[in-house]
Short mmCIF file of C-alpha atoms in Angstrom, two decimals:
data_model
loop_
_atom_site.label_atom_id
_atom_site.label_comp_id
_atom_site.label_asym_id
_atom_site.label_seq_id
_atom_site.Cartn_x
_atom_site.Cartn_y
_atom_site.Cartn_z
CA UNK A 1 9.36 25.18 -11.30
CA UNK A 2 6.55 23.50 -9.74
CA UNK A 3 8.54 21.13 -7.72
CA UNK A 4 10.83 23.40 -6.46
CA UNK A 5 7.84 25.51 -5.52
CA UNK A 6 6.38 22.54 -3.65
CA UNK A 7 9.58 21.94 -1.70
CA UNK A 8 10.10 25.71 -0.68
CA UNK A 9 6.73 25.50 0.63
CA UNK A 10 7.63 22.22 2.73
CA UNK A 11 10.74 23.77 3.44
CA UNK A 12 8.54 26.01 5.79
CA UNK A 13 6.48 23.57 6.60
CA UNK A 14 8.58 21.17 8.02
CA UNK A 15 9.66 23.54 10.88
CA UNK A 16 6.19 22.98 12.32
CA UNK A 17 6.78 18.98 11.59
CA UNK A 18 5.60 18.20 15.73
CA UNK A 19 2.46 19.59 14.57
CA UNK A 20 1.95 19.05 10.89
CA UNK A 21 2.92 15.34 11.44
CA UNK A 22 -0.38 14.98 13.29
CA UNK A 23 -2.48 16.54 10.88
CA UNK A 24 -0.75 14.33 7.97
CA UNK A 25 -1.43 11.20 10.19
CA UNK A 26 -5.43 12.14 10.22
CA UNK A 27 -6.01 13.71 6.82
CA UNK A 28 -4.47 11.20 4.56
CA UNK A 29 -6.59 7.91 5.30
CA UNK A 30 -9.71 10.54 3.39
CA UNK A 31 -7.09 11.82 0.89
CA UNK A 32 -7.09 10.49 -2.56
CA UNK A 33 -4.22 8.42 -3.68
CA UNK A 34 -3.12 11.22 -6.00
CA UNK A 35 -2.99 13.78 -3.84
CA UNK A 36 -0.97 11.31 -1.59
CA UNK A 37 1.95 10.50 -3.42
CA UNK A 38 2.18 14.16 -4.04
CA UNK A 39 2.30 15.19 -0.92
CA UNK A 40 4.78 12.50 0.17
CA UNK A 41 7.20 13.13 -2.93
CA UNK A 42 7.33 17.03 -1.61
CA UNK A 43 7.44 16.17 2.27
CA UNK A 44 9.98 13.53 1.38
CA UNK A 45 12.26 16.03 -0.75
CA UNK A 46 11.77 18.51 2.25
CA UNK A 47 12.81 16.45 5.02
CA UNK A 48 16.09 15.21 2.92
CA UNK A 49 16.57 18.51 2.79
CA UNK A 50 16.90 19.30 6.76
CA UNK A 51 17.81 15.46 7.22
CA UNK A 52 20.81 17.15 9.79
CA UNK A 53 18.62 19.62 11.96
CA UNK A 54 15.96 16.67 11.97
CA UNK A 55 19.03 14.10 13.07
CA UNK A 56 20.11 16.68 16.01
CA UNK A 57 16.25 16.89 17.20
CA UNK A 58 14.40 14.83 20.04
CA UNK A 59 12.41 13.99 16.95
CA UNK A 60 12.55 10.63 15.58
CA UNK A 61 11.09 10.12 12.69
CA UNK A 62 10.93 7.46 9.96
CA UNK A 63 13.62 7.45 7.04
CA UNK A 64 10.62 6.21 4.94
CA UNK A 65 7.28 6.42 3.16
CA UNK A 66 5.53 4.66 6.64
CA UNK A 67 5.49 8.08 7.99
CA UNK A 68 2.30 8.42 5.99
CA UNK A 69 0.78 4.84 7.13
CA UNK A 70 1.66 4.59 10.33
CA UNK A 71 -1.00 6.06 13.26
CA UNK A 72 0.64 7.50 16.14
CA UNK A 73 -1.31 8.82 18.89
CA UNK A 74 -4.30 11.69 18.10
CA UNK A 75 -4.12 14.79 20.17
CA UNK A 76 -6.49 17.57 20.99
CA UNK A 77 -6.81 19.51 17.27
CA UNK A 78 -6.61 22.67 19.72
CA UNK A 79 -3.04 21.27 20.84
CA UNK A 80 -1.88 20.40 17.11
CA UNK A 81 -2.85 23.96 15.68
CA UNK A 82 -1.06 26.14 18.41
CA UNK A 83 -0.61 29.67 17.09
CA UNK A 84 3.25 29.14 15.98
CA UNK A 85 2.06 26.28 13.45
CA UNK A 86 -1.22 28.06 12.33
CA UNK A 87 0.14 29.71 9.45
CA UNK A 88 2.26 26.97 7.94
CA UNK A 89 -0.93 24.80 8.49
CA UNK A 90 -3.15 26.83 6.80
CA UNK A 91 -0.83 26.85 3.74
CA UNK A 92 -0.22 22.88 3.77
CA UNK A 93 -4.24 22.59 3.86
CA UNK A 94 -4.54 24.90 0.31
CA UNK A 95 -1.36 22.95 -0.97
CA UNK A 96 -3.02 19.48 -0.40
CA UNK A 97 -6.68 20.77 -1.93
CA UNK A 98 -4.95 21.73 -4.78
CA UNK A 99 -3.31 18.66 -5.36
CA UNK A 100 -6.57 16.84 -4.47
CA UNK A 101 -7.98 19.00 -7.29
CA UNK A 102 -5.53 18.56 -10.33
CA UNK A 103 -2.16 20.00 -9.35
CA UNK A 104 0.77 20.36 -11.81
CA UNK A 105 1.01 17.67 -14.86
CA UNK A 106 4.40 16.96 -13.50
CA UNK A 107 3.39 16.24 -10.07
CA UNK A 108 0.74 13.68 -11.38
CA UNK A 109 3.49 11.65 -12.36
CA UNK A 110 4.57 11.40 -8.91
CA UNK A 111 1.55 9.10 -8.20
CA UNK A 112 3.46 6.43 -9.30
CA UNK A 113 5.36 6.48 -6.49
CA UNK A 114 2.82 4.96 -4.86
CA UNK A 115 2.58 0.92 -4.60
CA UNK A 116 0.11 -1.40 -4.79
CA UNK A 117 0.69 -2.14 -0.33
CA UNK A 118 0.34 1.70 -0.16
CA UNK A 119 -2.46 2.12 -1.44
CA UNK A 120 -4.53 -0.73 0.04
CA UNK A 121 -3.04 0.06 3.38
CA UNK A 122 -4.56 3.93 2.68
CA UNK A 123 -7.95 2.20 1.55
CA UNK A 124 -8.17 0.13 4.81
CA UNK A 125 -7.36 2.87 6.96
CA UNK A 126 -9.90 5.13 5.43
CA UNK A 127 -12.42 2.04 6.00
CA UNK A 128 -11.76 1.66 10.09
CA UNK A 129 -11.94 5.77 10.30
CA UNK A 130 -15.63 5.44 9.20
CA UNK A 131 -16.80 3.83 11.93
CA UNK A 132 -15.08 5.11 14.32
CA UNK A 133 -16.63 6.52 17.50
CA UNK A 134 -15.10 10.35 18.70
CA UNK A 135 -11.29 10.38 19.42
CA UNK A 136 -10.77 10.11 22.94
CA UNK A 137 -7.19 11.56 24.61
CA UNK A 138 -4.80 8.62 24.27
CA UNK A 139 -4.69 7.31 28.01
CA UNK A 140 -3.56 4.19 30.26
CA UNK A 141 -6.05 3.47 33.03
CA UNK A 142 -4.20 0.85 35.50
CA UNK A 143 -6.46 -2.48 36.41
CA UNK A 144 -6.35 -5.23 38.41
CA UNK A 145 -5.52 -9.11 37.24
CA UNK A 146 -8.81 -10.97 35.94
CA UNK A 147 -9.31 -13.90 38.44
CA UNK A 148 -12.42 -15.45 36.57
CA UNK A 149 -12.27 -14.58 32.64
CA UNK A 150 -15.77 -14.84 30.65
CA UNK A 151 -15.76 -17.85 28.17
CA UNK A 152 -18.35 -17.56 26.01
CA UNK A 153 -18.65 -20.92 25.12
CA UNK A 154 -19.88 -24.14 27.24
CA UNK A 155 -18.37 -25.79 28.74
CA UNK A 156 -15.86 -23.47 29.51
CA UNK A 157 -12.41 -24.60 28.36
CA UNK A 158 -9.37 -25.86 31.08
CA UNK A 159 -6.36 -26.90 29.32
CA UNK A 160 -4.73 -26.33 25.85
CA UNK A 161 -1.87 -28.89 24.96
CA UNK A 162 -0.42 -26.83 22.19
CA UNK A 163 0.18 -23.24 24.14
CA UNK A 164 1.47 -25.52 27.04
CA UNK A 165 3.69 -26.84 25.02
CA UNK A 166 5.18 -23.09 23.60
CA UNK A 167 9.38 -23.38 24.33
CA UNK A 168 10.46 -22.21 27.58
CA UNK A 169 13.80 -21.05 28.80
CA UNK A 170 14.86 -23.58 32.17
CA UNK A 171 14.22 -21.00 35.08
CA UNK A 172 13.56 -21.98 38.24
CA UNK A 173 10.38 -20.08 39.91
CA UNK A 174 9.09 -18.66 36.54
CA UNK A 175 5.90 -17.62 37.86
CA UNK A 176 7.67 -15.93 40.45
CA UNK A 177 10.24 -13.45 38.66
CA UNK A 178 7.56 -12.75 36.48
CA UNK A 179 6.55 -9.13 36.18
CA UNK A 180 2.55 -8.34 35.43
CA UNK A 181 1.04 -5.65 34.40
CA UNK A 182 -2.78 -4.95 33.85
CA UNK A 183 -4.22 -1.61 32.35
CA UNK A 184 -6.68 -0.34 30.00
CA UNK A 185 -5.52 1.25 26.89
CA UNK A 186 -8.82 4.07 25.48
CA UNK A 187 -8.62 3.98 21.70
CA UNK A 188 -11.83 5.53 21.16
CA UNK A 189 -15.05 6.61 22.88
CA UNK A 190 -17.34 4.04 23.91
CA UNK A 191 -17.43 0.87 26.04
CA UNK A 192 -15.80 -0.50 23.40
CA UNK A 193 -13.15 1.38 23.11
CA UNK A 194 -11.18 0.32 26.45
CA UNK A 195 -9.14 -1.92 25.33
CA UNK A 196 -7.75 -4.45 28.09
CA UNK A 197 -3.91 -5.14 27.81
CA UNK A 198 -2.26 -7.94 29.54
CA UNK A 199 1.85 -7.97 29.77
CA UNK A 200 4.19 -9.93 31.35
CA UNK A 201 8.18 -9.56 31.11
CA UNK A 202 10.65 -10.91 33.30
CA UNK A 203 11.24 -8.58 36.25
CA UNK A 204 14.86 -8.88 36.43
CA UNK A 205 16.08 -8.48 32.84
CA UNK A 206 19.34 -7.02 31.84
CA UNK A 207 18.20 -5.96 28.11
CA UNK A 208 17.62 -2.30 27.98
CA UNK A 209 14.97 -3.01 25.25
CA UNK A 210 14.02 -6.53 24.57
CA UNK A 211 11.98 -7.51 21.48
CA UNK A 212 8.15 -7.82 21.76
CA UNK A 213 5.14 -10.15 20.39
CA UNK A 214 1.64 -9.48 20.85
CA UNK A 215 -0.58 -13.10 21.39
CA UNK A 216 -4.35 -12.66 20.01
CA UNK A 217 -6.57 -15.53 21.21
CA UNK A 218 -9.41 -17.35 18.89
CA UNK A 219 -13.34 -16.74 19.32
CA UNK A 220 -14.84 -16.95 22.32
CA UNK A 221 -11.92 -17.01 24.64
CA UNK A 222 -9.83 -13.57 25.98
CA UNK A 223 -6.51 -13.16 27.03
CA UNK A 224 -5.90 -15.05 29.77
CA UNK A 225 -6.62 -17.90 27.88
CA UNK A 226 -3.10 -17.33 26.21
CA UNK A 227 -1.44 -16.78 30.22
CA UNK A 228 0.76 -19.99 28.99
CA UNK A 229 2.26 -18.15 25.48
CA UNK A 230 2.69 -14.98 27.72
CA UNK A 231 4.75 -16.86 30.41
CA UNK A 232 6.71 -18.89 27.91
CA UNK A 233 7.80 -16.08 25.75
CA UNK A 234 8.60 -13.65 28.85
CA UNK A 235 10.73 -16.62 30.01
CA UNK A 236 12.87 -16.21 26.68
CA UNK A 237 13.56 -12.45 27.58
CA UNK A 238 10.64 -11.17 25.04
CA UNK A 239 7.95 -8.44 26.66
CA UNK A 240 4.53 -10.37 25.95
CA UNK A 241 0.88 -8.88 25.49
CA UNK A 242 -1.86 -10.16 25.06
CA UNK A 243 -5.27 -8.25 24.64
CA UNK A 244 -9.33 -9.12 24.76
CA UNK A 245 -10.98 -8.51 21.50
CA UNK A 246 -14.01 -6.58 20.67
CA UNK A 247 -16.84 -8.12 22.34
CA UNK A 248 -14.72 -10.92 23.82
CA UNK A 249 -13.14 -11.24 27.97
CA UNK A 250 -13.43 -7.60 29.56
CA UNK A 251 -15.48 -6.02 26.71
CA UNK A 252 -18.53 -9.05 26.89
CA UNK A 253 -20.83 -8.81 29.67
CA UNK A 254 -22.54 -12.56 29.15
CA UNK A 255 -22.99 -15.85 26.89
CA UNK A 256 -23.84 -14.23 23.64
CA UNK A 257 -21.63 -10.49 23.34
CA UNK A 258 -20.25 -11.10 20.53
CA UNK A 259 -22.87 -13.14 18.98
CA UNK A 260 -25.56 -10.07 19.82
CA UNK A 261 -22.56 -7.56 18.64
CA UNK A 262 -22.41 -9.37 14.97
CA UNK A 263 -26.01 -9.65 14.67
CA UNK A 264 -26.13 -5.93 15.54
CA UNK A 265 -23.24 -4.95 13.13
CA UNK A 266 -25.68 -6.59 10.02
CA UNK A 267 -28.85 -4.78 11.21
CA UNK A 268 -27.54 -1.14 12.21
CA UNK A 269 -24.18 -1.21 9.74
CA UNK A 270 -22.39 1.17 12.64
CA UNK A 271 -19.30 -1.00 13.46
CA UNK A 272 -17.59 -3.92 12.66
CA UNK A 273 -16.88 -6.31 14.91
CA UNK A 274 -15.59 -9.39 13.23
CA UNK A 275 -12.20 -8.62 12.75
CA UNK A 276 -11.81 -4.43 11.85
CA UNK A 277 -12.44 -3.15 14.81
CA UNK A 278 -9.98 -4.67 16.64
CA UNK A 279 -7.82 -4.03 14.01
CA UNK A 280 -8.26 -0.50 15.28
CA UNK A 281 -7.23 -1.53 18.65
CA UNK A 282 -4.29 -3.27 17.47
CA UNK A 283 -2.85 0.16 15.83
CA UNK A 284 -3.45 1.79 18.63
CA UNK A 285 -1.82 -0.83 20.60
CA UNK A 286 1.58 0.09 18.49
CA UNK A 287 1.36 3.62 19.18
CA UNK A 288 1.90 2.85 22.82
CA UNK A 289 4.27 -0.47 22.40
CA UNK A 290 6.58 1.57 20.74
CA UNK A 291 6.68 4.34 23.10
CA UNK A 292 7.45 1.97 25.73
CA UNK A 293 11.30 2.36 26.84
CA UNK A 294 11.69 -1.41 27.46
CA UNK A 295 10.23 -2.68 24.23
CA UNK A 296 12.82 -2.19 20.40
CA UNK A 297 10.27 -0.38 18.57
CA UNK A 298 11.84 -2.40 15.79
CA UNK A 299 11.17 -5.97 16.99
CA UNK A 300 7.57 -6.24 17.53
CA UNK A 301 5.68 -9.32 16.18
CA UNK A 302 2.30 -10.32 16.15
CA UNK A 303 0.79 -13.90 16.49
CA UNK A 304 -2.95 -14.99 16.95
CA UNK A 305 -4.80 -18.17 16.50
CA UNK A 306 -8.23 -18.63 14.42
CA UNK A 307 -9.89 -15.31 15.11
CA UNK A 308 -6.77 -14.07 16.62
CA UNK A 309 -5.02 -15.32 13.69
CA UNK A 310 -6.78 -12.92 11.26
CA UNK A 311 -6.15 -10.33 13.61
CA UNK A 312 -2.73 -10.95 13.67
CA UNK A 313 -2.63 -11.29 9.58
CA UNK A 314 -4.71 -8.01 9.14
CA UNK A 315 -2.64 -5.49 11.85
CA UNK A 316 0.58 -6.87 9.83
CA UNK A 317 -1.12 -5.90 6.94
CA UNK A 318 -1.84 -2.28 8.30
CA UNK A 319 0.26 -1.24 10.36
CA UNK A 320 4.12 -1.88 9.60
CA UNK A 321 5.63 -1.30 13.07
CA UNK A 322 4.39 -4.99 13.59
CA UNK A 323 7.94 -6.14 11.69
CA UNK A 324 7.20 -9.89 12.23
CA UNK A 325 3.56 -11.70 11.64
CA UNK A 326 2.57 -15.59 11.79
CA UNK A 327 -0.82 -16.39 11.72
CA UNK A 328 -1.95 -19.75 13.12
CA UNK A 329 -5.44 -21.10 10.86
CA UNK A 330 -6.27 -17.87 10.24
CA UNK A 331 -5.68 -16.81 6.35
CA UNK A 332 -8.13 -17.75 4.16
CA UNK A 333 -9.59 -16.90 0.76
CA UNK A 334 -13.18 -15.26 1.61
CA UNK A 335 -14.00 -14.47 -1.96
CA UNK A 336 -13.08 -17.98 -2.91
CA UNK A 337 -14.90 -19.72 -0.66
CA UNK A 338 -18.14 -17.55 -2.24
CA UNK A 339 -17.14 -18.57 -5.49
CA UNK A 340 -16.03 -22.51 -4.99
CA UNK A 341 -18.82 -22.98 -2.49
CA UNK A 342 -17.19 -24.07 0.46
CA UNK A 343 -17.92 -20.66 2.85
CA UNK A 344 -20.27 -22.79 5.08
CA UNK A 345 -17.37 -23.99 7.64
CA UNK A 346 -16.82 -19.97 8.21
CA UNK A 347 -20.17 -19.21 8.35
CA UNK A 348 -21.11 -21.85 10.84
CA UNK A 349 -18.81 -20.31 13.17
CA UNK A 350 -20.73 -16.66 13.80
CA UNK A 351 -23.94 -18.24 12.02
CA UNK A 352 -26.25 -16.19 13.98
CA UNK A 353 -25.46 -12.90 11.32
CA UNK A 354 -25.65 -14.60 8.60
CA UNK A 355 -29.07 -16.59 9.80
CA UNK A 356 -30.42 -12.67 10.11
CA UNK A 357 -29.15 -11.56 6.86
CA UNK A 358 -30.92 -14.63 5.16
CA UNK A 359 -34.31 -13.64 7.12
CA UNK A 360 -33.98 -9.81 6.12
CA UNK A 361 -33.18 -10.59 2.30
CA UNK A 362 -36.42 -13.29 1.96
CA UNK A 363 -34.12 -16.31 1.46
CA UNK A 364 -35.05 -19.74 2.51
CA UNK A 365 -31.40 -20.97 3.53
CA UNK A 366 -28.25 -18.98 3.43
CA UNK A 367 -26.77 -19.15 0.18
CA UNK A 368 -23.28 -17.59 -1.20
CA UNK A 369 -25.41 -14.23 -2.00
CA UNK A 370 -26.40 -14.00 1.89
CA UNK A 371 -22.77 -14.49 2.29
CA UNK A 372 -21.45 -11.83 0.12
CA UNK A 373 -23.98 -9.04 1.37
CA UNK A 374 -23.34 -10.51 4.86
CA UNK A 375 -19.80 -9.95 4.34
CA UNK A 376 -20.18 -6.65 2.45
CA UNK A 377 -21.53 -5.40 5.98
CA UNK A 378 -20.02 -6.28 8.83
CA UNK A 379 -16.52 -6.23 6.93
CA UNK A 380 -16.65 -3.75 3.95
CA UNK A 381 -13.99 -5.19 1.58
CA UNK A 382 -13.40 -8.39 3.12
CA UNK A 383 -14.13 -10.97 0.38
CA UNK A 384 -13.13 -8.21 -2.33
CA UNK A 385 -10.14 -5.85 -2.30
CA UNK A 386 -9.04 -6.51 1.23
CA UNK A 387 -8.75 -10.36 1.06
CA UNK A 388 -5.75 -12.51 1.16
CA UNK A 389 -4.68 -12.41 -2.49
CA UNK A 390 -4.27 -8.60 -1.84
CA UNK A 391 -3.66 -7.67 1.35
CA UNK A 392 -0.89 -11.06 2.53
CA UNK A 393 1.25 -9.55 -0.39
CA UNK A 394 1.14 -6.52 1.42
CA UNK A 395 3.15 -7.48 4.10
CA UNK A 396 6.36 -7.97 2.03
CA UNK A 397 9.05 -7.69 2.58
CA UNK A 398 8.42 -8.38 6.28
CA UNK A 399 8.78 -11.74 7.90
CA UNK A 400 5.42 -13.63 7.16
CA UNK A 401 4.70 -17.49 8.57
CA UNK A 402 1.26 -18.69 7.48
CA UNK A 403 0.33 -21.71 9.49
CA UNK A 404 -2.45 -23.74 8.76
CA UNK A 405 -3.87 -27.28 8.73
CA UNK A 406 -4.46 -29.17 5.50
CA UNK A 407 -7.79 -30.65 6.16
CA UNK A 408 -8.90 -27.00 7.88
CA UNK A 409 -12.40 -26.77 6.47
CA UNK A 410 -12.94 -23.11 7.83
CA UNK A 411 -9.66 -22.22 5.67
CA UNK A 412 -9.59 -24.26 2.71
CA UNK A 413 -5.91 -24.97 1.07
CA UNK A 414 -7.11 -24.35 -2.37
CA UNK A 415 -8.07 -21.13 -1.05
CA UNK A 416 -4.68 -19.78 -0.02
CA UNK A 417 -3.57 -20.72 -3.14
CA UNK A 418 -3.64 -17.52 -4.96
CA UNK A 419 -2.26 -15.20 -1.81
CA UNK A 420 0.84 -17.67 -1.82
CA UNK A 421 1.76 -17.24 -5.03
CA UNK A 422 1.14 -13.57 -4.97
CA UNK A 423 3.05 -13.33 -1.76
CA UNK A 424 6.01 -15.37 -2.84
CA UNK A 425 6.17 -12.91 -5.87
CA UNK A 426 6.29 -9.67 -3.54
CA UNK A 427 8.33 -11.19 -1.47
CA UNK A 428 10.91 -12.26 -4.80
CA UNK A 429 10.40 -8.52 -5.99
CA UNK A 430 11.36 -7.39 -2.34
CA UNK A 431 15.02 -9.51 -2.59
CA UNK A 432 13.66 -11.05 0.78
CA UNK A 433 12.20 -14.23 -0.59
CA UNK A 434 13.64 -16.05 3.06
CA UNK A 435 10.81 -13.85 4.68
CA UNK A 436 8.01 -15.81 3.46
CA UNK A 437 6.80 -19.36 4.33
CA UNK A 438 3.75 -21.30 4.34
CA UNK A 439 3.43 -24.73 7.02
CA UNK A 440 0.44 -26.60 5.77
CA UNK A 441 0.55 -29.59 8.77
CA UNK A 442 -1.25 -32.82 6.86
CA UNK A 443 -4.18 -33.95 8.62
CA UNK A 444 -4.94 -31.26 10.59
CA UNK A 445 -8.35 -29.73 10.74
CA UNK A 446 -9.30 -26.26 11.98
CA UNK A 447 -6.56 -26.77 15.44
CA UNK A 448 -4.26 -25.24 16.43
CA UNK A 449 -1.05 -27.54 17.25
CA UNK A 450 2.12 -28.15 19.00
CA UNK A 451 4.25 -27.77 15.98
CA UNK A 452 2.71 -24.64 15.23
CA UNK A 453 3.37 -23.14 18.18
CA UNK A 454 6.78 -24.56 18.17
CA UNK A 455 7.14 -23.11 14.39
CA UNK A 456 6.03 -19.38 15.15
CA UNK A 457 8.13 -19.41 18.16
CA UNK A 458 11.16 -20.45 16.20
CA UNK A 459 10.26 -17.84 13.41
CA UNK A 460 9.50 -14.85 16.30
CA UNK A 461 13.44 -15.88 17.28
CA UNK A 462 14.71 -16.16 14.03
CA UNK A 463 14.38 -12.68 13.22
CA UNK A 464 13.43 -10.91 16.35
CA UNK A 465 16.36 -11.95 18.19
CA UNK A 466 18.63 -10.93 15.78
#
């Protein structure tokens, strides 16, 4: 009786889906797990039920349980609850604090229907909402090519051998039929929250919609540093972007941004700029990639090197619209570095943090502690129940490529160890054991190289080109 209840109710509800989808999208990252599989197994039964009317709509909307993981773009709450959707809404609000609150016996059951990736995809989400600055309308702002991107490192880098070396397609005047575009996506309030977006395509195409891959570049640099990935990829009839980090290219201002921004994250706890809150950006970044009539919402990968490389592993992890991921030296273990010692390559790299965490908690050198509470800050969850041996397995059954090198200090091999074999078991339990592949290159240090670049190209091909 209860269930049939439930879906009578959703019945109604779904009528007022342009709306209610919205207000599903923001409530459920501060929704408990229980009262999300509920809500899904009713919302699920209800759509099934007007799966036709739904089919004949402008509507499009996903055939499964992503719906409720998936961001699409916020709107004005005085647009969502327009007074032909107040009523149902009012009612879906009561029917989700009940089942917050106990609900039917029978319905608890449901919870099951959650998975482990579902629910640490929920618990991430809730984390990034948390620091999050006001909503801001979701807006393009067109800008003009950088001619002088800010390094923040000296001396200022020239040339990189392995993104030269990225496979090209043989057209004569590349640079020419290329097609640019510059423009500033707003994903929040806040300097910080105008994200730069850099895109190149080939201007004469005949693909209606042509697969994509977004390029995320390593600390310190921005995104014309990756110009050479961009033009290489656009040559093989892919749309490329590439965007500047938090803190990093367009969003730094001088030498030490990003230094000042990580030292500020420890001391204030407000945001969380190594790695999560670009994360942010990088959802945000699918709501309008897959809007985008020239771009298969369905063949988007991501790709990043070092910093980028997390990046790259983490949006994969989060959002699932990015349907291909390969990571270049950026998966590590975080809490197994703590615990095997060997966290000081890492920490070297953004030591200025952890150097004021070690001053603010009386210690006389940083030490794994410093480490862990450093950690605990800036990224909430990072070396505990969002690291690699959790959240890598929750990319199956998508197409994963870990590449990393086997003397790569900053991401140990005995690290990975665990997140592989987890991984290779998702990816078993999926049926889609072919998605999965690790590329440890012997003798390789924390680089970046030509094979890897020559290896995630072949594996954005492989199954974006399909």
């Amino acid at each position: 009786m209860c269930t049939i209840f439930i879906t009578q109710l959703m019945e109604k509800l779904v009528k007022n889906l342009p709306s209610l989808h919205h207000c599903v999208i923001q409530v459920l990252p501060f929704a408990s797990s229980h009262s999300i599989a509920s809500l899904q197994f009713a919302y699920i039964t209800s759509l099934s039920i007007h799966y036709k009317s739904l089919a004949s709509s402008k509507l499009k909307y996903p055939t499964n349980f992503s719906i409720f993981r998936t961001h699409f773009p916020s709107k004005n709450m005085t647009n969502i609850i327009s007074s032909s959707s107040i009523s149902p809404l009012i009612c879906f609000f009561v029917f989700f604090f009940w089942l917050g609150h106990g609900g039917p016996q029978g319905i608890q059951h449901s919870a099951a229907a959650i998975n482990g990736a579902d629910k640490i995809r929920s618990q991430f989400l809730h984390l990034l909402h948390t620091r999050r600055s006001p909503q801001v309308p979701w807006t393009v702002e067109p800008s003009k090519p950088v001619r002088h991107p800010l390094f923040q490192q000296v001396p200022t880098p020239t040339f990189s051998e392995a993104m030269e070396s990225c496979p090209k397609a043989d057209i004569k005047n590349l640079k020419e039929r290329l097609k640019e575009e510059n423009f500033y996506l707003h994903t929040e309030a806040g300097e910080q929250g105008r994200l730069p977006v850099l895109i190149l395509s080939l201007k004469d195409s005949k693909q209606k919609r042509r697969p994509a891959v977004v390029f995320l570049h390593s600390t310190n640099k921005n995104k014309e540093w990756v110009r050479p990935l961009l033009e290489a990829y656009a040559s093989r009839e892919y749309i490329a972007i590439a965007i500047d980090s938090r803190y990093h290219g367009e969003r730094a201002h001088n030498l030490t941004t990003y230094r000042d921004a990580l030292v500020s994250s420890w001391i204030k706890g407000d945001t969380m700029p190594f790695l999560f809150d670009t994360v942010w950006d990088l959802i945000k970044l699918a709501d309008y990639l897959t809007q985008r009539k020239d771009i298969d919402p369905k063949r988007i990968g991501i790709t990043g090197e070092s910093l980028g490389g997390m990046h790259a592993w983490f949006a994969a992890f989060v959002d699932t619209r990015y349907a291909v991921a390969a990571p270049i030296i950026g998966v590590q273990g975080f809490r197994w570095a703590i615990d095997n010692d060997k966290w000081q390559a890492r920490v070297d790299s953004i030591k200025a943090v952890f150097e004021e965490a070690r001053v603010d908690l009386g210690k006389s050198a940083i030490d794994k502690e410093v480490v862990k509470k450093a950690w605990d800050r800036i990224a909430p969850g990072l070396a505990s129940i969002f690291d690699s041996p959790y959240s890598i397995p929750a990319i199956a059954p998508r197409p994963l490529l870990i590449l990393n090198g086997a003397d790569d200090p900053r991401c140990p091999l005995d690290g990975i160890k665990t997140p592989t074999k987890r991984a290779r078991k998702a990816y078993a339990k999926a049926h889609s054991s072919k998605n999965f592949k690790l590329i440890v290159q012997p003798g390789i240090g924390h680089e970046m190289t030509s094979l890897m670049v020559k290896e995630a190209s072949d594996w954005m091909d492989r199954f974006l080109k399909q």
